[in-house]
Coordinates of C-alpha atoms and ligand atoms in Angstrom, one line a residue:
X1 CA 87.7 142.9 114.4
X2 CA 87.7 139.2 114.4
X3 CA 84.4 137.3 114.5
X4 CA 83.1 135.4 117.8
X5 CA 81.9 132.3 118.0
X6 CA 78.7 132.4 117.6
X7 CA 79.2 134.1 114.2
X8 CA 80.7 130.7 113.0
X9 CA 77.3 128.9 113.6
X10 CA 74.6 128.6 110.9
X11 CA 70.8 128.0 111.5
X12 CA 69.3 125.6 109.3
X13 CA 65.3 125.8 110.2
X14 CA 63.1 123.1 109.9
X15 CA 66.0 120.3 109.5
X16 CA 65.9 117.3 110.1
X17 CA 62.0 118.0 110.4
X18 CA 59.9 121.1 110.7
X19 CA 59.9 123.3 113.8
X20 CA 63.7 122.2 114.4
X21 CA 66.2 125.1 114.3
X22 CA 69.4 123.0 113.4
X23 CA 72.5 124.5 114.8
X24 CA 74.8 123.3 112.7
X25 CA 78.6 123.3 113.8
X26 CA 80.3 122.2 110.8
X27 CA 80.1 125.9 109.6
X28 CA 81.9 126.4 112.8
X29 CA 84.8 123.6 112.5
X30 CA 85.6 124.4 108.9
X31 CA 86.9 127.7 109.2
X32 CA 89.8 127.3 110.8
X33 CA 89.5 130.3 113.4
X34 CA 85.6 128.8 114.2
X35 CA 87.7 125.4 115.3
X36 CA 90.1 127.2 117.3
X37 CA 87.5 129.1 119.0
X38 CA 85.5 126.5 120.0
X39 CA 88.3 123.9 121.3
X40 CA 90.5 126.6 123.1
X41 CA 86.8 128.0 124.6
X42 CA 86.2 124.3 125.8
X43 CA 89.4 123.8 127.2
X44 CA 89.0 127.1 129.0
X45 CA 86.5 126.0 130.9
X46 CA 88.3 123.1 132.9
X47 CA 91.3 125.4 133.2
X48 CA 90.6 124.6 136.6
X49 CA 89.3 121.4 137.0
X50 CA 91.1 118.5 138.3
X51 CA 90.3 115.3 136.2
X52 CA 91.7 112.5 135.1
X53 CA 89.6 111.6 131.4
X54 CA 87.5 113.2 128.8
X55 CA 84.4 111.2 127.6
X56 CA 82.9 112.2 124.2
X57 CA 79.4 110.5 122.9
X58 CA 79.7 109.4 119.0
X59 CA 80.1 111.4 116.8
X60 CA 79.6 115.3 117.0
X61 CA 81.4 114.5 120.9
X62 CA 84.4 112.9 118.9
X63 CA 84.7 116.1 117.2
X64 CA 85.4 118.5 120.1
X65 CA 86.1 115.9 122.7
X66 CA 89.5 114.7 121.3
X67 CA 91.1 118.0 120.3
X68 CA 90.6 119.3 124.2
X69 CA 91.5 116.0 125.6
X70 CA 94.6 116.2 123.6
X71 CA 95.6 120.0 124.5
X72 CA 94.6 119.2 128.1
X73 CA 97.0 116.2 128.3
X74 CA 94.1 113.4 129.0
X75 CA 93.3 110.6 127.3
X76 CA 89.7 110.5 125.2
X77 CA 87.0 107.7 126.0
X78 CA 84.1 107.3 123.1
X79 CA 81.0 106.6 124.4
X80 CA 79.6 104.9 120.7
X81 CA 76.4 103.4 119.6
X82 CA 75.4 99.8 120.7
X83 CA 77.7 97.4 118.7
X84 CA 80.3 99.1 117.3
X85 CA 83.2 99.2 120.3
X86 CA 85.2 95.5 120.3
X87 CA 86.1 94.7 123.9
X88 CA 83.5 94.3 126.4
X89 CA 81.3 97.1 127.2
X90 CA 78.7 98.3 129.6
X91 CA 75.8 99.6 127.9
X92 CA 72.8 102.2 128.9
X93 CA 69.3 103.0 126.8
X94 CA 67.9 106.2 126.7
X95 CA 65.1 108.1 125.3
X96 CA 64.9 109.9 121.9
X97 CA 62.3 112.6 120.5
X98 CA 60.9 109.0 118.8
X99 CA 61.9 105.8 120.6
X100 CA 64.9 104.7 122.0
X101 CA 68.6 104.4 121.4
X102 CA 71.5 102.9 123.3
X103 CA 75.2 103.2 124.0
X104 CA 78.2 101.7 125.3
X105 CA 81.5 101.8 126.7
X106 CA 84.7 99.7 127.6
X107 CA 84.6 98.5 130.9
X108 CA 88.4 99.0 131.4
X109 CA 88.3 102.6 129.8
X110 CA 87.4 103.8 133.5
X111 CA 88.7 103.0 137.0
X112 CA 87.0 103.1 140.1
X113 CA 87.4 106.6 141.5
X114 CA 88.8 108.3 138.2
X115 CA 87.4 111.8 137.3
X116 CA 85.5 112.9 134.0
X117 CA 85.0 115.6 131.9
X118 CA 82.0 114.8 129.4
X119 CA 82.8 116.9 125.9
X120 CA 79.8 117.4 123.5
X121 CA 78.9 119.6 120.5
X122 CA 75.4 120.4 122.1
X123 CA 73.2 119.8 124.6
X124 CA 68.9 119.8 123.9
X125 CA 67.2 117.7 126.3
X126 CA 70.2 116.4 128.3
X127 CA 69.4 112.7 127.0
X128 CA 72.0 111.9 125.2
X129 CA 74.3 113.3 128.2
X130 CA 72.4 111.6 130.9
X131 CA 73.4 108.4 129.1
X132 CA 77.0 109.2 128.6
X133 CA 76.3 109.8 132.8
X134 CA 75.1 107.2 133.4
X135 CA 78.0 104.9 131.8
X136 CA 80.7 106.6 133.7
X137 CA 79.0 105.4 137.0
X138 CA 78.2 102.7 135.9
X139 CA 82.2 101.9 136.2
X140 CA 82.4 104.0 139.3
X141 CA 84.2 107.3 137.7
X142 CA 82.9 110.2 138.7
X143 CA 81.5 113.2 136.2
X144 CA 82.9 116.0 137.8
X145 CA 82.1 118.5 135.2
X146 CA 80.2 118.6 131.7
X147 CA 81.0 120.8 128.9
X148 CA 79.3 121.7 125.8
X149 CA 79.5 123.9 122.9
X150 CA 75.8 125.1 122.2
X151 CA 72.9 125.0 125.0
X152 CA 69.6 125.2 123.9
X153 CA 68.4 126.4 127.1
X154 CA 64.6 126.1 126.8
X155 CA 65.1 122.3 126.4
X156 CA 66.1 122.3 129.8
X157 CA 68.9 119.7 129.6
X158 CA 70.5 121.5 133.0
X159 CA 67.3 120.3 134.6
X160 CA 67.8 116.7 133.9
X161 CA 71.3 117.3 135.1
X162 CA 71.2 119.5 137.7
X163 CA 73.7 117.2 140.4
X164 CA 76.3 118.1 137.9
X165 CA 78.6 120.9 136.8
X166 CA 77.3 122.2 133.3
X167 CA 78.9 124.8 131.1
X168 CA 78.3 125.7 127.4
X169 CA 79.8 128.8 125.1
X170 CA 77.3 129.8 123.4
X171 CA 73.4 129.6 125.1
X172 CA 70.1 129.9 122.7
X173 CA 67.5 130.9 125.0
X174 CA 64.9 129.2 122.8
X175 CA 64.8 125.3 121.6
Ligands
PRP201 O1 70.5 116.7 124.6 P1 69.9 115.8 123.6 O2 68.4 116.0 123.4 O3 70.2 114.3 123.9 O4 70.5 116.2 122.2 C1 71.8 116.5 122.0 C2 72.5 115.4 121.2 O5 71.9 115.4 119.9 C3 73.0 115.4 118.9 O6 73.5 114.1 118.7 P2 72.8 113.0 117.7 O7 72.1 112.0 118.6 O8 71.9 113.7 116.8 O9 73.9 112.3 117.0 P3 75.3 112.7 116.3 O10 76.2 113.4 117.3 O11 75.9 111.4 115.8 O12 75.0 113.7 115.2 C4 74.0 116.3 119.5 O13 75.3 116.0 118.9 C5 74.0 115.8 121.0 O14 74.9 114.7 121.2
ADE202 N1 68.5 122.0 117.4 C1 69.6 121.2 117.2 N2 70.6 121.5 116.4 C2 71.7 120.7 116.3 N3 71.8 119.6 116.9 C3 70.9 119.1 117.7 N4 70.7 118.0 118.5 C4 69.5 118.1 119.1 N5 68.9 119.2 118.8 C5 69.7 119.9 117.9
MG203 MG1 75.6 113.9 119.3

């Protein structure tokens, strides 16, 4: 019998500090089934969904966000840290475990009224997709659905994003 995806995905505990379970998804993207798993599974989920773009947060969002853009026939936006896209941006801060970060986009990656599919590895909090959010309206498209591979549900990132429509493949009840 073949393995699931889940099976793909190794726990590092205490990285990158203690009392962290790591769920680390380069075990997942290196075997070549794991990577088919997880970007046919993510494309799965907006079978349905009429949009128009994906939008993937640098750099784990890169990863997955591109493939499914690709086999869905969209083209891929990168939302990337502050300083490193060339044309003019729009930009949005956001809280960390520790301080701050901030991100950006191209202005003319989005028109007014065009719809979104965000694309990230994980979500924990719901910070970093809040941002990513936040930058789409911020060029009037609209987020119209929110995909991830790993939820770790007791972080209560759906919470912070409950206006929206948020799916994930695999949910770990704990943090
Ligand atoms: O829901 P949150 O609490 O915001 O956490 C989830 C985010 O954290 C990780 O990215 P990270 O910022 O570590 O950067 P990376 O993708 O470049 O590894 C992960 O890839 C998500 O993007
Ligand atoms: N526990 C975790 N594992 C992997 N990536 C993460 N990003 C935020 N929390 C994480
Ligand atoms: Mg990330």
């Amino acid at each position: 019998m073949s393995k699931k995806l889940e099976e793909y995905v190794v726990t590092i505990p205490d990285f990158p500090e203690p009392g962290i379970m790591f769920r680390d998804i380069t075990s997942v993207i290196q075997d070549p089934d794991g990577l088919k798993l997880a970007v046919d599974g993510l494309a799965n989920l907006v079978k349905d969904t009429d949009f128009d773009l994906i939008v993937g947060p640098e750099s784990r969002g890169f990863i997955f966000g591109v493939p499914v853009a690709y086999l869905t026939g969209k083209g891929f936006i990168p939302v990337r840290k502050k300083g490193k896209l060339p044309r003019e941006t729009v930009s949005q801060k956001y809280d960390l475990e520790y301080g701050q970060a901030e991100v950006e986009i191209h202005v003319d990656a989005i028109k007014p009224g065009q719809k979104v599919v965000i694309v990230d590895d994980l979500i924990a909090t719901g910070g970093s997709a809040e941002a990513a959010v936040k930058l789409v309206e911020q060029l009037g498209g609209k987020v119209v659905k929110m995909i991830f591979v790993m939820e770790l549900a007791g972080l209560k990132g759906r919470e912070k994003l409950k206006d929206y429509d948020v799916e994930s493949l695999i949910v770990y009840e704990g943090k």
